[in-house]
């Protein structure tokens, strides 16, 4: 489940991050402001990483906090689409320059930063659970599969974004039609939100809570202690 979710997350991230520049150029008409906005957005992503652990403490379970971050990120992405649609290009352009839309953009970045970082906690938990279930750790295999899924997801995301751009009627370096502009908004905000919600539904079947993992780890630590004691006893007997 985590690996499929990683593929979905990478697809969403590739589309979302790749489309931002198109929104700033063709909808907002703020190409010069793009670097300023992205600098602030990057800071927001980093802040989201630091807020991941407080989120886990707040919601008292890693998987639950993960899903809430997904849902919140999807809601803010849809909200950005709605506000942009209501304001129109001129109003949205003004609001993005340190107004309501800019604040929503930054909040979305904070939530996205937390969302992107949860795999750093979930993967080790899966490795620990695998050790309890199978009797041996498989950190190398899990890490390799996770890296493969990240690569595949990013590649698929870039490919899907290209297909969606072509279907929107987008033509590079030209004034885009109203229909194409609306399609760009949908691709940038609605599609990532839908993919995120699909990921959230998938995460519901994860089934490994922090309490269950801790119970498993108590058993694992007992096994390790028993194995170490047997190894020490065997070493003493060999010396004798």
mmCIF file of C-alpha atoms in Angstrom, residues 14-143:
data_model
loop_
_atom_site.group_PDB
_atom_site.id
_atom_site.type_symbol
_atom_site.label_atom_id
_atom_site.label_comp_id
_atom_site.label_asym_id
_atom_site.label_seq_id
_atom_site.Cartn_x
_atom_site.Cartn_y
_atom_site.Cartn_z
ATOM 1 C CA UNK A 14 5.192 16.173 -10.562
ATOM 2 C CA UNK A 15 1.932 17.581 -11.937
ATOM 3 C CA UNK A 16 1.458 20.118 -9.146
ATOM 4 C CA UNK A 17 5.016 21.446 -9.161
ATOM 5 C CA UNK A 18 5.300 21.391 -12.936
ATOM 6 C CA UNK A 19 2.097 23.352 -13.481
ATOM 7 C CA UNK A 20 2.821 26.264 -11.137
ATOM 8 C CA UNK A 21 4.884 28.150 -13.698
ATOM 9 C CA UNK A 22 2.079 27.877 -16.271
ATOM 10 C CA UNK A 23 -0.390 29.391 -13.808
ATOM 11 C CA UNK A 24 1.914 32.311 -13.032
ATOM 12 C CA UNK A 25 2.622 33.031 -16.698
ATOM 13 C CA UNK A 26 -0.694 32.410 -18.451
ATOM 14 C CA UNK A 27 -3.343 32.922 -15.768
ATOM 15 C CA UNK A 28 -1.847 35.355 -13.284
ATOM 16 C CA UNK A 29 0.463 37.145 -15.706
ATOM 17 C CA UNK A 30 3.076 37.298 -12.947
ATOM 18 C CA UNK A 31 6.140 35.723 -14.504
ATOM 19 C CA UNK A 32 8.416 38.215 -12.709
ATOM 20 C CA UNK A 33 6.767 37.447 -9.357
ATOM 21 C CA UNK A 34 7.168 33.683 -9.836
ATOM 22 C CA UNK A 35 10.643 33.519 -8.261
ATOM 23 C CA UNK A 36 9.443 35.457 -5.195
ATOM 24 C CA UNK A 37 6.405 33.225 -4.761
ATOM 25 C CA UNK A 38 8.414 30.029 -5.212
ATOM 26 C CA UNK A 39 11.018 31.170 -2.685
ATOM 27 C CA UNK A 40 8.233 31.683 -0.142
ATOM 28 C CA UNK A 41 6.650 28.361 -1.166
ATOM 29 C CA UNK A 42 9.957 26.531 -0.656
ATOM 30 C CA UNK A 43 10.249 28.006 2.846
ATOM 31 C CA UNK A 44 6.673 26.833 3.475
ATOM 32 C CA UNK A 45 7.565 23.297 2.338
ATOM 33 C CA UNK A 46 10.492 23.248 4.758
ATOM 34 C CA UNK A 47 8.262 24.501 7.579
ATOM 35 C CA UNK A 48 5.820 21.691 6.781
ATOM 36 C CA UNK A 49 8.618 19.159 7.280
ATOM 37 C CA UNK A 50 9.253 20.495 10.795
ATOM 38 C CA UNK A 51 5.519 20.438 11.594
ATOM 39 C CA UNK A 52 5.169 16.747 10.716
ATOM 40 C CA UNK A 53 6.019 15.511 14.217
ATOM 41 C CA UNK A 54 3.694 18.019 15.958
ATOM 42 C CA UNK A 55 0.929 16.835 13.601
ATOM 43 C CA UNK A 56 1.594 13.235 14.660
ATOM 44 C CA UNK A 57 1.424 14.190 18.344
ATOM 45 C CA UNK A 58 -1.727 16.221 17.740
ATOM 46 C CA UNK A 59 -3.607 13.411 16.009
ATOM 47 C CA UNK A 60 -2.003 10.660 18.140
ATOM 48 C CA UNK A 61 -1.211 8.327 15.265
ATOM 49 C CA UNK A 62 1.154 8.588 12.305
ATOM 50 C CA UNK A 63 -1.191 7.101 9.708
ATOM 51 C CA UNK A 64 -4.094 9.247 10.916
ATOM 52 C CA UNK A 65 -1.959 12.404 10.771
ATOM 53 C CA UNK A 66 -0.792 11.384 7.299
ATOM 54 C CA UNK A 67 -4.364 11.071 6.031
ATOM 55 C CA UNK A 68 -5.415 14.367 7.607
ATOM 56 C CA UNK A 69 -2.470 16.106 5.899
ATOM 57 C CA UNK A 70 -3.542 14.545 2.601
ATOM 58 C CA UNK A 71 -7.144 15.677 3.040
ATOM 59 C CA UNK A 72 -6.090 19.195 4.088
ATOM 60 C CA UNK A 73 -3.701 19.520 1.148
ATOM 61 C CA UNK A 74 -6.427 18.394 -1.261
ATOM 62 C CA UNK A 75 -8.943 20.830 0.241
ATOM 63 C CA UNK A 76 -6.532 23.764 -0.070
ATOM 64 C CA UNK A 77 -5.737 22.784 -3.653
ATOM 65 C CA UNK A 78 -9.454 22.828 -4.526
ATOM 66 C CA UNK A 79 -9.819 26.103 -2.629
ATOM 67 C CA UNK A 80 -7.063 27.646 -4.749
ATOM 68 C CA UNK A 81 -8.935 26.594 -7.878
ATOM 69 C CA UNK A 82 -12.213 28.045 -6.575
ATOM 70 C CA UNK A 83 -10.659 31.373 -5.513
ATOM 71 C CA UNK A 84 -8.801 31.725 -8.827
ATOM 72 C CA UNK A 85 -12.023 30.996 -10.726
ATOM 73 C CA UNK A 86 -14.014 33.514 -8.694
ATOM 74 C CA UNK A 87 -11.417 36.285 -8.822
ATOM 75 C CA UNK A 88 -10.515 35.835 -12.471
ATOM 76 C CA UNK A 89 -7.027 36.588 -13.831
ATOM 77 C CA UNK A 90 -6.918 40.253 -12.779
ATOM 78 C CA UNK A 91 -8.272 39.755 -9.265
ATOM 79 C CA UNK A 92 -6.230 36.602 -8.688
ATOM 80 C CA UNK A 93 -3.078 38.378 -9.872
ATOM 81 C CA UNK A 94 -3.616 41.157 -7.356
ATOM 82 C CA UNK A 95 -4.470 38.715 -4.557
ATOM 83 C CA UNK A 96 -1.389 36.584 -5.245
ATOM 84 C CA UNK A 97 0.817 39.588 -4.536
ATOM 85 C CA UNK A 98 0.712 39.138 -0.756
ATOM 86 C CA UNK A 99 -3.081 38.941 -0.492
ATOM 87 C CA UNK A 100 -5.521 36.125 0.334
ATOM 88 C CA UNK A 101 -4.454 33.932 -2.577
ATOM 89 C CA UNK A 102 -0.808 34.240 -1.589
ATOM 90 C CA UNK A 103 -1.647 33.223 2.002
ATOM 91 C CA UNK A 104 -3.561 30.187 0.733
ATOM 92 C CA UNK A 105 -0.660 29.307 -1.575
ATOM 93 C CA UNK A 106 1.761 29.358 1.364
ATOM 94 C CA UNK A 107 -0.553 27.365 3.650
ATOM 95 C CA UNK A 108 -0.897 24.788 0.907
ATOM 96 C CA UNK A 109 2.891 24.646 0.763
ATOM 97 C CA UNK A 110 3.120 23.977 4.503
ATOM 98 C CA UNK A 111 0.604 21.136 4.286
ATOM 99 C CA UNK A 112 2.317 19.757 1.190
ATOM 100 C CA UNK A 113 5.691 19.803 2.943
ATOM 101 C CA UNK A 114 4.304 17.726 5.798
ATOM 102 C CA UNK A 115 2.516 15.400 3.363
ATOM 103 C CA UNK A 116 5.641 14.795 1.275
ATOM 104 C CA UNK A 117 7.708 13.987 4.390
ATOM 105 C CA UNK A 118 5.553 11.321 5.965
ATOM 106 C CA UNK A 119 7.134 8.527 3.933
ATOM 107 C CA UNK A 120 10.349 9.155 5.924
ATOM 108 C CA UNK A 121 8.441 7.878 8.961
ATOM 109 C CA UNK A 122 6.160 5.330 7.327
ATOM 110 C CA UNK A 123 8.893 3.368 5.517
ATOM 111 C CA UNK A 124 10.962 2.606 8.665
ATOM 112 C CA UNK A 125 7.741 1.595 10.446
ATOM 113 C CA UNK A 126 6.997 -0.816 7.614
ATOM 114 C CA UNK A 127 10.511 -2.266 7.885
ATOM 115 C CA UNK A 128 10.031 -2.807 11.630
ATOM 116 C CA UNK A 129 6.647 -4.431 11.087
ATOM 117 C CA UNK A 130 8.155 -6.668 8.410
ATOM 118 C CA UNK A 131 10.800 -7.798 10.882
ATOM 119 C CA UNK A 132 8.079 -8.730 13.381
ATOM 120 C CA UNK A 133 6.020 -10.561 10.771
ATOM 121 C CA UNK A 134 8.792 -12.318 8.831
ATOM 122 C CA UNK A 135 11.433 -12.673 11.494
ATOM 123 C CA UNK A 136 14.076 -10.648 9.679
ATOM 124 C CA UNK A 137 14.637 -7.052 8.610
ATOM 125 C CA UNK A 138 14.453 -6.167 4.931
ATOM 126 C CA UNK A 139 15.430 -2.501 5.041
ATOM 127 C CA UNK A 140 17.544 -2.765 1.887
ATOM 128 C CA UNK A 141 14.778 -4.344 -0.166
ATOM 129 C CA UNK A 142 12.140 -1.879 1.075
ATOM 130 C CA UNK A 143 14.412 1.106 0.399
#
